PDB file of C-alpha atoms in Angstrom:
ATOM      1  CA  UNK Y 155      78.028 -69.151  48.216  1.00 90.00           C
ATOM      2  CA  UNK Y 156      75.936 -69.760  51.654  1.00 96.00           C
ATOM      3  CA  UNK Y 157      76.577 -66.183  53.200  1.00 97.00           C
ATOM      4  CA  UNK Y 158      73.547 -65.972  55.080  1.00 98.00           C
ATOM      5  CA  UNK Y 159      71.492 -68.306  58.321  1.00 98.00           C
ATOM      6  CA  UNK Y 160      68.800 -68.004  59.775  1.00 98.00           C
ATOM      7  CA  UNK Y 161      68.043 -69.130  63.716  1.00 97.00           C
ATOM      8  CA  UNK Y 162      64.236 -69.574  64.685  1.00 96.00           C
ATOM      9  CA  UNK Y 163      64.458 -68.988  68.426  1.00 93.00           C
ATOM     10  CA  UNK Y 164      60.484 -67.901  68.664  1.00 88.00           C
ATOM     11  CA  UNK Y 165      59.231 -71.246  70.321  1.00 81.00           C
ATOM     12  CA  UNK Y 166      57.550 -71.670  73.683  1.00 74.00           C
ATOM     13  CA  UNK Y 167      59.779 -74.415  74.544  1.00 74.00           C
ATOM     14  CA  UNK Y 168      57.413 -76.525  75.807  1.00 79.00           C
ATOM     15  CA  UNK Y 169      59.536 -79.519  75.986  1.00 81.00           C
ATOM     16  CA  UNK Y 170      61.872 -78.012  78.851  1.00 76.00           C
ATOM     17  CA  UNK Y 171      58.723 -76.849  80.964  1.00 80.00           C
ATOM     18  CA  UNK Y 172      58.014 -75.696  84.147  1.00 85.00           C
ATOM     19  CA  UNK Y 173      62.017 -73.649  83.639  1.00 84.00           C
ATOM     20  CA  UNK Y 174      61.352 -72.579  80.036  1.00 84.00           C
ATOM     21  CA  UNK Y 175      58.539 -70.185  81.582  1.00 86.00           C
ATOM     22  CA  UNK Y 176      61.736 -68.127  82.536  1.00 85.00           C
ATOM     23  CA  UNK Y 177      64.353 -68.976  80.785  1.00 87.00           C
ATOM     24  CA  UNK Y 178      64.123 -69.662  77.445  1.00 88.00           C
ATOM     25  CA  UNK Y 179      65.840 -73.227  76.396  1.00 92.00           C
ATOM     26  CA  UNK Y 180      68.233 -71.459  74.262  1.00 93.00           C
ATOM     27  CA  UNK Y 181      69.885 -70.428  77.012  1.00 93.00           C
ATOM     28  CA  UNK Y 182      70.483 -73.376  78.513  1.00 94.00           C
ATOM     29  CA  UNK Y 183      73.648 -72.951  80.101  1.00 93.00           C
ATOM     30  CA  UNK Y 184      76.794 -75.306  78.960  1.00 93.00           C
ATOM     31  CA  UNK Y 185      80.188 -74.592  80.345  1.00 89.00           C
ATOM     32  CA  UNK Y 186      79.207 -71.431  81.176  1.00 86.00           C
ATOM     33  CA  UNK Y 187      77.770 -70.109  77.718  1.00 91.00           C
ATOM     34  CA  UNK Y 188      74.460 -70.436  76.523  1.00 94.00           C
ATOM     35  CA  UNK Y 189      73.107 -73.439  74.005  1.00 95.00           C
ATOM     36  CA  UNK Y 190      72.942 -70.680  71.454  1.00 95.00           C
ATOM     37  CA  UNK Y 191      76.313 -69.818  72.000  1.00 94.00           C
ATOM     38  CA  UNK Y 192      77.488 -72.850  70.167  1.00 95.00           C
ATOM     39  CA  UNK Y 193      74.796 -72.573  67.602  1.00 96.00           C
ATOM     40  CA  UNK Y 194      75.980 -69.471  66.442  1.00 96.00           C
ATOM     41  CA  UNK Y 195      79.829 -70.461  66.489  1.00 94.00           C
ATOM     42  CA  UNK Y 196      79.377 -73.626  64.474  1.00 96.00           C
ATOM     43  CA  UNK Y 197      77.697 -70.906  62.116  1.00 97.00           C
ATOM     44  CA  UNK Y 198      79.966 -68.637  62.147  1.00 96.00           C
ATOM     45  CA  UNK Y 199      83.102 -71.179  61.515  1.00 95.00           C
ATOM     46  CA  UNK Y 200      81.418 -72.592  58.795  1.00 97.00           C
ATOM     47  CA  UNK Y 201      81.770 -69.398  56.609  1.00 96.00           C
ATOM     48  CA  UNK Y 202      77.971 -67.520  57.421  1.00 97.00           C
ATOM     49  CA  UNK Y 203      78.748 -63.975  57.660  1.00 97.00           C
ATOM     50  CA  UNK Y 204      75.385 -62.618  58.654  1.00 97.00           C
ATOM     51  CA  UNK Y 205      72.478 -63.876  60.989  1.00 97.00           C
ATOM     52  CA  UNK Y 206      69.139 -63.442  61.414  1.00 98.00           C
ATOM     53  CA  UNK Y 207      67.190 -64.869  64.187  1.00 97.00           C
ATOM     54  CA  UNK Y 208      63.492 -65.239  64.761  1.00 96.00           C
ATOM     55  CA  UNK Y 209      62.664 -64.222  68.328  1.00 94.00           C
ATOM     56  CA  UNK Y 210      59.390 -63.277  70.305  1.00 90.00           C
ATOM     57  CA  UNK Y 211      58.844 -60.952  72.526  1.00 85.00           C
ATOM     58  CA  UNK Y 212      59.982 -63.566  75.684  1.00 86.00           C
ATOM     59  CA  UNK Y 213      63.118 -63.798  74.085  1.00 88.00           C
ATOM     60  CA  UNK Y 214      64.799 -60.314  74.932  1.00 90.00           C
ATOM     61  CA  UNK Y 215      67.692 -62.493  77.040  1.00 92.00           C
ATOM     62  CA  UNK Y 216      69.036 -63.536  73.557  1.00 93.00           C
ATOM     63  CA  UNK Y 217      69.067 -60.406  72.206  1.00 91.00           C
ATOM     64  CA  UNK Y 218      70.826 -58.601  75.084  1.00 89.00           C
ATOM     65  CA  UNK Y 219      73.358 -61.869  75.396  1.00 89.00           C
ATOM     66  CA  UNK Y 220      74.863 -61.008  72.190  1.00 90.00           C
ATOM     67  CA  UNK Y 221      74.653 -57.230  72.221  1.00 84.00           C
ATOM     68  CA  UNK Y 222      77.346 -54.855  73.326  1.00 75.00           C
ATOM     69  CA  UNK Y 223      77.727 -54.114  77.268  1.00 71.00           C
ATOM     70  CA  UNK Y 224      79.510 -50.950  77.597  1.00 66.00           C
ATOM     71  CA  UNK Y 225      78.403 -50.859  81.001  1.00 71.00           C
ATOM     72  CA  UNK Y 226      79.802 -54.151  81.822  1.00 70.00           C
ATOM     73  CA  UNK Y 227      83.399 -53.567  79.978  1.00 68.00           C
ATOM     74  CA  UNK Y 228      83.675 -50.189  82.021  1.00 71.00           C
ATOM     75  CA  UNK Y 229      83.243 -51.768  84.931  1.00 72.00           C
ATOM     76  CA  UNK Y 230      86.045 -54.682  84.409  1.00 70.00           C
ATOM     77  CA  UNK Y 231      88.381 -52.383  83.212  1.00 72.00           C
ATOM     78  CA  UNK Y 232      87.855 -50.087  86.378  1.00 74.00           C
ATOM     79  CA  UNK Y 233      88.273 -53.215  88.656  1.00 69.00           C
ATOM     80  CA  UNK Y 234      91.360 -54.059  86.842  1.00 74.00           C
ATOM     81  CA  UNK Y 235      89.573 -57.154  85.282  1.00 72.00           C
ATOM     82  CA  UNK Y 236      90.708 -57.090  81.796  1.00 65.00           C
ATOM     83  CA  UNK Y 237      91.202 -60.585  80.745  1.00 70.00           C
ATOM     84  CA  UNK Y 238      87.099 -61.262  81.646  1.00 66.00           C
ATOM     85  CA  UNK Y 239      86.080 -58.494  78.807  1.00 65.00           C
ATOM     86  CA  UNK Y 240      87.807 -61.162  76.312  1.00 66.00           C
ATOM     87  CA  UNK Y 241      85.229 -63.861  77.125  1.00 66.00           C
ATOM     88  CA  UNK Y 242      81.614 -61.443  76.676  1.00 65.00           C
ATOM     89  CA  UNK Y 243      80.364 -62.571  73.457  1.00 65.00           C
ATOM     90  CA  UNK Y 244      80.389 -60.179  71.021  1.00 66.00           C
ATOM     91  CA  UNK Y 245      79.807 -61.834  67.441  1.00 75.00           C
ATOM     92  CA  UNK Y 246      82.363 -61.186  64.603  1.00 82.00           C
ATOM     93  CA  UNK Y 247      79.359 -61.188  62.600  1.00 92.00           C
ATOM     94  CA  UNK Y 248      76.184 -59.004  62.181  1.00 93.00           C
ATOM     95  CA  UNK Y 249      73.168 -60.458  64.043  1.00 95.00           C
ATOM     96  CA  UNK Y 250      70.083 -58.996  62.788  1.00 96.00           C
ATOM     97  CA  UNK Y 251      66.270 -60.019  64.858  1.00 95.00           C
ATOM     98  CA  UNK Y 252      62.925 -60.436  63.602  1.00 95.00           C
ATOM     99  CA  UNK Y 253      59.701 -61.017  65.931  1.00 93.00           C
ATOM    100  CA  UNK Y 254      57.148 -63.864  64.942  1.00 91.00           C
ATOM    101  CA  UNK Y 255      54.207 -62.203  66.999  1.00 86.00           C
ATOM    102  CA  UNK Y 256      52.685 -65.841  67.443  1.00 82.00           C
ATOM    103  CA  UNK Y 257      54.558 -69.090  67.438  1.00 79.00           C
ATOM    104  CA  UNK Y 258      52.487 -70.297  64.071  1.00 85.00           C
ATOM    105  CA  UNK Y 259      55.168 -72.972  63.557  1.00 88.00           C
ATOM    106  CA  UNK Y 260      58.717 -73.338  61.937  1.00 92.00           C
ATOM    107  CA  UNK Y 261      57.441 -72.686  58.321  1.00 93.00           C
ATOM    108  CA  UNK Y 262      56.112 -69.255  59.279  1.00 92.00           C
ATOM    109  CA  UNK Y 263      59.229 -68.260  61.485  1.00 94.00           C
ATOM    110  CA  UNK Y 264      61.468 -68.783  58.713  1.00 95.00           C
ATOM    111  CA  UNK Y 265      59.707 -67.212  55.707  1.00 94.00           C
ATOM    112  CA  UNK Y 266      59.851 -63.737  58.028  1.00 95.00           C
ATOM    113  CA  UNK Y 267      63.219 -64.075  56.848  1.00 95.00           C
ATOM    114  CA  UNK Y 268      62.720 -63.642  52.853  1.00 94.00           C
ATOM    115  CA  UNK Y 269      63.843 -59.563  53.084  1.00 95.00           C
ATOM    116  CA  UNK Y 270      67.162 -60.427  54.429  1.00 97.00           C
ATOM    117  CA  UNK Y 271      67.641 -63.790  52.504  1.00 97.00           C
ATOM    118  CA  UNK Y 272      66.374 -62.348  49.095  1.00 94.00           C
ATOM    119  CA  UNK Y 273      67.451 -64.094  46.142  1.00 95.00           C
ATOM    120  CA  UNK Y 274      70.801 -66.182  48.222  1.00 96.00           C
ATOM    121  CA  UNK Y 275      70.790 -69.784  48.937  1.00 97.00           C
ATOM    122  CA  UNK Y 276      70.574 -69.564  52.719  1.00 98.00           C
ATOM    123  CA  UNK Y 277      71.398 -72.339  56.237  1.00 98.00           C
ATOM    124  CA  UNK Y 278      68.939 -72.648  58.867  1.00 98.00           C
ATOM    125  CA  UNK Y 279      70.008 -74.080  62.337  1.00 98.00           C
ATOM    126  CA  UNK Y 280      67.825 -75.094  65.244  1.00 96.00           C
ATOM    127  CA  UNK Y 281      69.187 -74.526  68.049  1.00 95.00           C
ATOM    128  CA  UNK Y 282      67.637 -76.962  69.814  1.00 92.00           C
ATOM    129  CA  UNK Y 283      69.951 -79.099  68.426  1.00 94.00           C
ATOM    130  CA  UNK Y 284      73.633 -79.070  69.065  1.00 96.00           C
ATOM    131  CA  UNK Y 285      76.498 -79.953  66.739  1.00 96.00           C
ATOM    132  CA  UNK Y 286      79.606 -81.188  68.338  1.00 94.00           C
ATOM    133  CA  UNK Y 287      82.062 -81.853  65.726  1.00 90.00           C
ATOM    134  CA  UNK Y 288      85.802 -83.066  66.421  1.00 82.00           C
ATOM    135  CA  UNK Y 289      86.739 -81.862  62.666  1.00 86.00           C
ATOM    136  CA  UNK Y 290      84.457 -80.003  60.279  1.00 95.00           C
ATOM    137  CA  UNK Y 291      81.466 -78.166  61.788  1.00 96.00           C
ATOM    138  CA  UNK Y 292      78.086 -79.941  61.185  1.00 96.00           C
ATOM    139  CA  UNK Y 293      76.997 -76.903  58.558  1.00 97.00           C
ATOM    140  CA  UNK Y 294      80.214 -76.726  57.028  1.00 97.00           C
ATOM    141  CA  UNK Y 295      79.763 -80.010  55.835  1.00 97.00           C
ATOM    142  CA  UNK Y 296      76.428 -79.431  54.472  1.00 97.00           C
ATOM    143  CA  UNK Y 297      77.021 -76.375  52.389  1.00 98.00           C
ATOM    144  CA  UNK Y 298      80.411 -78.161  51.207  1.00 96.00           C
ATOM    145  CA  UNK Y 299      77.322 -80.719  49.260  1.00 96.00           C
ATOM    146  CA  UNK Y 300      75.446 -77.691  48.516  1.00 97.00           C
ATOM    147  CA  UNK Y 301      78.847 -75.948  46.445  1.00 96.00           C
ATOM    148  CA  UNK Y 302      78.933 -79.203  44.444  1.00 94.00           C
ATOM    149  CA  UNK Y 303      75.382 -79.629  43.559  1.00 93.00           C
ATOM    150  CA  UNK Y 304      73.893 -76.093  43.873  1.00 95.00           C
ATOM    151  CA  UNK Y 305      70.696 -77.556  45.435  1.00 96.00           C
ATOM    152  CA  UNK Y 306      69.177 -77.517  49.152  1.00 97.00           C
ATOM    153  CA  UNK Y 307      70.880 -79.523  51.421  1.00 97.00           C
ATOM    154  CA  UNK Y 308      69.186 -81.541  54.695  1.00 97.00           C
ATOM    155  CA  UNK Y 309      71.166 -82.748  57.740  1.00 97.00           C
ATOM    156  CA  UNK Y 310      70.333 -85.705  58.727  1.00 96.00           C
ATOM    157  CA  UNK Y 311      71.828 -88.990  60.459  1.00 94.00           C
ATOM    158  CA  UNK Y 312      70.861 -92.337  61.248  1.00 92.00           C
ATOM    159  CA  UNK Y 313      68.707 -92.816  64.634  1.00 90.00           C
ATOM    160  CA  UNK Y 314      66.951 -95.936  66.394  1.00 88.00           C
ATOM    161  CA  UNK Y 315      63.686 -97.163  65.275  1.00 86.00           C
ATOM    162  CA  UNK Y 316      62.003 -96.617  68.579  1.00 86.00           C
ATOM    163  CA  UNK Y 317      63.024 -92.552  67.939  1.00 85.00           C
ATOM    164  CA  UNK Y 318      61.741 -91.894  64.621  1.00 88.00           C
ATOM    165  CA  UNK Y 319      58.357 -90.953  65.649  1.00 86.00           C
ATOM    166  CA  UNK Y 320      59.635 -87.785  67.407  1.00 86.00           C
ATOM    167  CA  UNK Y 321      61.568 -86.693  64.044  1.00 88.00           C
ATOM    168  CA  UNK Y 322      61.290 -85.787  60.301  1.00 90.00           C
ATOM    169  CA  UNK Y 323      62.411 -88.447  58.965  1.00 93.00           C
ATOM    170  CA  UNK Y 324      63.657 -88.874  54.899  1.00 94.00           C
ATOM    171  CA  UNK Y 325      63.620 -91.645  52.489  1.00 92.00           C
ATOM    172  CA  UNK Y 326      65.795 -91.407  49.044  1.00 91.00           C
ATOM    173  CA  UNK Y 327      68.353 -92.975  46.562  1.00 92.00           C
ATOM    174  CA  UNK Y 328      72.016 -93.537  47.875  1.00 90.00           C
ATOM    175  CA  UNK Y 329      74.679 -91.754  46.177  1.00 88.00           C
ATOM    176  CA  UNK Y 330      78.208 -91.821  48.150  1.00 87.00           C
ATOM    177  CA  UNK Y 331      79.226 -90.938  51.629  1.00 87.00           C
ATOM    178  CA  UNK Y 332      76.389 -90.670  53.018  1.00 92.00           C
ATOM    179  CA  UNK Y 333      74.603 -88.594  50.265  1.00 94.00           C
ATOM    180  CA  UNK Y 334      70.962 -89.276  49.678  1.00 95.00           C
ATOM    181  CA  UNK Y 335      68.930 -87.829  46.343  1.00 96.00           C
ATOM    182  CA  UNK Y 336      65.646 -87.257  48.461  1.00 96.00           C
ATOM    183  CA  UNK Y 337      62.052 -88.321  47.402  1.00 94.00           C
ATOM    184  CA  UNK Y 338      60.384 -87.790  50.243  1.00 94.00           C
ATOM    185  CA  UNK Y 339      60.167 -86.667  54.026  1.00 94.00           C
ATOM    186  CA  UNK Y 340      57.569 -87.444  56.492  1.00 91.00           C
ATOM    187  CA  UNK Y 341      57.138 -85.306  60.064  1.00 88.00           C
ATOM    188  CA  UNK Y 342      57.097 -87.470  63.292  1.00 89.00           C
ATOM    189  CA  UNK Y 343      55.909 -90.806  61.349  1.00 88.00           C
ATOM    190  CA  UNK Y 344      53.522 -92.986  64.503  1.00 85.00           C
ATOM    191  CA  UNK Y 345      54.815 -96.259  62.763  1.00 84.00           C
ATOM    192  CA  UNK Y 346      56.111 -97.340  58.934  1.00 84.00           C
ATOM    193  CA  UNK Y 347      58.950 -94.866  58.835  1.00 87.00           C
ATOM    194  CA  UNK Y 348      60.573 -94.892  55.321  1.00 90.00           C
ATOM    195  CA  UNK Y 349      63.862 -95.056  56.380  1.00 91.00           C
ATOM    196  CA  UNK Y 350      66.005 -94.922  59.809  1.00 91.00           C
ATOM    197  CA  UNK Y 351      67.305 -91.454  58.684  1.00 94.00           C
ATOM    198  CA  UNK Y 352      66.413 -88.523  60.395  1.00 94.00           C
ATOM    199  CA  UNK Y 353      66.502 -84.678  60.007  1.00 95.00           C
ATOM    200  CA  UNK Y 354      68.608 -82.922  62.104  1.00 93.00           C
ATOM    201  CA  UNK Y 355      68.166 -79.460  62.668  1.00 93.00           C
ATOM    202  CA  UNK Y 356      71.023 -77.920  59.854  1.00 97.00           C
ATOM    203  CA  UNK Y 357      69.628 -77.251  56.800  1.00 98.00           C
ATOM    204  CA  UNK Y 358      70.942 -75.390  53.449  1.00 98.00           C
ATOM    205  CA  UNK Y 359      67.812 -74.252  51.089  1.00 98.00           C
ATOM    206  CA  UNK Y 360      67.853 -72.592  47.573  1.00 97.00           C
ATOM    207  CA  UNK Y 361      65.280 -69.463  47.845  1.00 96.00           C
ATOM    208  CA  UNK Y 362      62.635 -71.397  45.919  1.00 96.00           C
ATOM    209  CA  UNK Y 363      61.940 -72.800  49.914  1.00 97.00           C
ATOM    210  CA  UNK Y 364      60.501 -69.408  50.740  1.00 96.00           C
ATOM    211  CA  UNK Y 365      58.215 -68.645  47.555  1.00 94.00           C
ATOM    212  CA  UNK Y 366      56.896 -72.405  48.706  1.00 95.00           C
ATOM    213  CA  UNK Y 367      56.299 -70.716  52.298  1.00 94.00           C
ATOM    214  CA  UNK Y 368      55.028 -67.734  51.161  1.00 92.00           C
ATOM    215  CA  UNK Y 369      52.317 -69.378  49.154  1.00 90.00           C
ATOM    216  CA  UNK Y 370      50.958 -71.812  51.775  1.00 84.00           C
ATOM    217  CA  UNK Y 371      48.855 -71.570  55.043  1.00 80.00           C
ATOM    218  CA  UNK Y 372      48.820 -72.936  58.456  1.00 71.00           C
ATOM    219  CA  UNK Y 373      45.878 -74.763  58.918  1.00 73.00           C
ATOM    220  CA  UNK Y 374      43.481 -73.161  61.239  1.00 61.00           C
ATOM    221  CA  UNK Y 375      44.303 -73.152  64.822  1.00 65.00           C
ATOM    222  CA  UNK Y 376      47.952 -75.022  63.851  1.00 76.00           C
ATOM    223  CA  UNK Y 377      51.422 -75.054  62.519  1.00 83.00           C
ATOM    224  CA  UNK Y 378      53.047 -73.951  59.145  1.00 88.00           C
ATOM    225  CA  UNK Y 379      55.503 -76.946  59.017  1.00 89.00           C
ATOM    226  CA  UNK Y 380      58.486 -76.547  57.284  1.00 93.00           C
ATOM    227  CA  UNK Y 381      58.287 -80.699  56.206  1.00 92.00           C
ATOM    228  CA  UNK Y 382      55.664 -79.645  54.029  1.00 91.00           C
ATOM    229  CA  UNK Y 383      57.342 -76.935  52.680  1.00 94.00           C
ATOM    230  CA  UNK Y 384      60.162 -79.621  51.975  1.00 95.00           C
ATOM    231  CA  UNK Y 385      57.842 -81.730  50.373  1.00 93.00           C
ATOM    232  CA  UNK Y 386      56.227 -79.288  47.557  1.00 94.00           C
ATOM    233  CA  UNK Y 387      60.223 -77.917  46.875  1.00 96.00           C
ATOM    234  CA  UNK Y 388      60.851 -81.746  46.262  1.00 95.00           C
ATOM    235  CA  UNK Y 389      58.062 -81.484  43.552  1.00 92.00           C
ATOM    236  CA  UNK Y 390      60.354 -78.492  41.954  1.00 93.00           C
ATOM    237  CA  UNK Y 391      63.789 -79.616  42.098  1.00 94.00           C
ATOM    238  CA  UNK Y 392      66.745 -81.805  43.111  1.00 94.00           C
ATOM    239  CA  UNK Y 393      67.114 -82.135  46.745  1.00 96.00           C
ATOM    240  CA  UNK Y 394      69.727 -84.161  49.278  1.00 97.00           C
ATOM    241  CA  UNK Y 395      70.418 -85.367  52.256  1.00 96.00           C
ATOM    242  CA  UNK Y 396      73.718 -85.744  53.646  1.00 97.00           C
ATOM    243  CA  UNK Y 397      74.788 -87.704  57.120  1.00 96.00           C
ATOM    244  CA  UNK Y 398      76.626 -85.458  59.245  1.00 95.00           C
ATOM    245  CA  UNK Y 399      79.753 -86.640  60.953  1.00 94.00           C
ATOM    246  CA  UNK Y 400      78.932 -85.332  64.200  1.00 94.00           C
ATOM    247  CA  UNK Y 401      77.628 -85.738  67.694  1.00 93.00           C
ATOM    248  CA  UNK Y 402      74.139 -84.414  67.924  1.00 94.00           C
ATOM    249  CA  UNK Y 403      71.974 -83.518  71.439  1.00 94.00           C
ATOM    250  CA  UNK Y 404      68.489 -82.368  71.290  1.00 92.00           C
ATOM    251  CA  UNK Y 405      68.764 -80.121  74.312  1.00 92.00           C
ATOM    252  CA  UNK Y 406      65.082 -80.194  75.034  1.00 89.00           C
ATOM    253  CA  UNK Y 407      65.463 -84.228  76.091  1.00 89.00           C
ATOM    254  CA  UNK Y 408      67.152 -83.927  79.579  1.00 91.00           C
ATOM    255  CA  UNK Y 409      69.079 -87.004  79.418  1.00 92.00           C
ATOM    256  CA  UNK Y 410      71.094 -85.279  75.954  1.00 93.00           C
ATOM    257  CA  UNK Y 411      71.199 -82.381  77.677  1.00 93.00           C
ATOM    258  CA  UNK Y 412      73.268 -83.535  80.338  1.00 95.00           C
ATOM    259  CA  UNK Y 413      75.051 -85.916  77.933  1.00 95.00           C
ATOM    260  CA  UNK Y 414      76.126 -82.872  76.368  1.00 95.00           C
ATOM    261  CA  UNK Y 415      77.151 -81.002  79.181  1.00 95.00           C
ATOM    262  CA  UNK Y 416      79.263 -84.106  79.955  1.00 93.00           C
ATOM    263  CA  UNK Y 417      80.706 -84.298  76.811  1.00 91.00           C
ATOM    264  CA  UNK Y 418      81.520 -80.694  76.815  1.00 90.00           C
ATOM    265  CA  UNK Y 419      83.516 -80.908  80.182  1.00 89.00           C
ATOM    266  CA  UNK Y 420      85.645 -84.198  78.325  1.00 89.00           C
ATOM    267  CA  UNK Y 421      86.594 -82.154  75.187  1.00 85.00           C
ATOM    268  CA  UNK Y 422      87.828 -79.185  77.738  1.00 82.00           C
ATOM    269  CA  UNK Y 423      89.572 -81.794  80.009  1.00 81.00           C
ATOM    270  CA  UNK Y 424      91.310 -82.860  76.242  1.00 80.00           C
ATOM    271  CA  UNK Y 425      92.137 -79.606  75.503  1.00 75.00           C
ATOM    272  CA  UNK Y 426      93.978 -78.347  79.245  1.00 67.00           C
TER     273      UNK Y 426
END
């Protein structure tokens, strides 16, 4: 069973520069809660009953987002403002944080997680990405591929040829439903991508992933890349790919941001 996630939240967040110097892109605002909000909802309905997120030492606005505010709840009860001490996020689930002391890449920020993953399949979600799911949450539907096989799981759906080069993008053998055996994966191909299917940022990995990460090294002055990672586990055992039946916005791309914002502000409108 897929008990455990892990968030990696360490990044600069170069992408959403000159405001990410401030305010770190995971919390973005979207309807009045913060990108990561969502992130760790779709988590949480999906079944993950702890979290563990990689921050740095910028990222102290995360940490105190989801952490108790006595102060805060004393004050709206005193000004008779009950029914606002319902909406302060405070998780059903533990959230435990790790620092990565330098942003050495998504490999690195996730293999700080092998003490609290141990010997348990695990999810990862980026929360750069955003799930917005009408039905089944975007994970859920991943580790429902992982119960049936028992092997790591990658989210992935089908993009335009003109995007592929800013993606990991997979190539493998059809099964059903939009299953794919994988054998092979290839980071941000520049041309001669092997398929139109890219990753997305949900993942579901057996532990073997981080005896991979342990054992390998950034190369000097760059990035442990988790696509490698990917790669060598492919070498080891069975892996899949599975299309996810939801809406996906890559928050650091302004125009998805505010398509997502948008989109948020329709499904409320549905809702009232």
């Amino acid at each position: 069973m897929v008990k455990k996630a892990i968030i990696p939240a360490a990044g600069y967040g170069t992408r959403g520069l000159p405001i990410t110097k401030v305010l770190p892109k995971e919390m973005f605002p979207i309807d009045l809660k913060p990108a990561i909000h969502y992130v760790v909802e779709e988590a949480i309905k999906s079944g993950i009953e702890q979290i563990l997120m990689i921050v740095s030492k910028k990222k102290n606005m995360i940490v105190d987002y989801f952490d108790e505010s006595l102060e805060l709840e004393a004050f709206l009860e005193r000004e008779n403002k009950h029914h606002l001490i319902e909406i302060v996020p405070v998780p059903s689930v533990p959230i435990h944080y790790i620092r990565q002391p330098y942003a050495k890449g998504l490999g690195d920020a996730i293999r700080l997680g092998k003490s609290f993953i141990g010997d348990e399949p695990f999810a990862v979600l980026l929360p750069d990405d955003i799930m917005i799911s009408e039905k089944e949450p975007a994970l859920k539907q991943l580790i429902n591929q992982y119960n049936k096989f028992g092997k790591s799981v990658i989210g992935i759906k089908e993009v335009e040829e003109s995007k592929l080069k800013h993606y990991g993008v997979i190539s493998g053998e059809p099964k059903r439903n939009g299953l794919f055996k994988l054998n092979n994966i290839v980071e941000k191909p520049s041309e001669n991508a092997p398929s139109n299917y890219a990753v997305i940022g949900r993942y579901i990995f057996t532990p073997e992933i981080l005896s991979i990460l342990n054992k390998k090294q950034a190369p000097a002055g760059g990035e442990l890349q988790l696509t490698d990672a990917i790669k060598d586990l492919l070498s080891q055992e069975e892996c899949y790919g599975k299309v996810v039946n939801s809406e996906r916005f890559d928050i650091g791309i302004n125009e998805e941001y505010i398509n997502l914002i948008n989109e948020i502000e329709r499904i409320n409108k549905r809702r009232k």
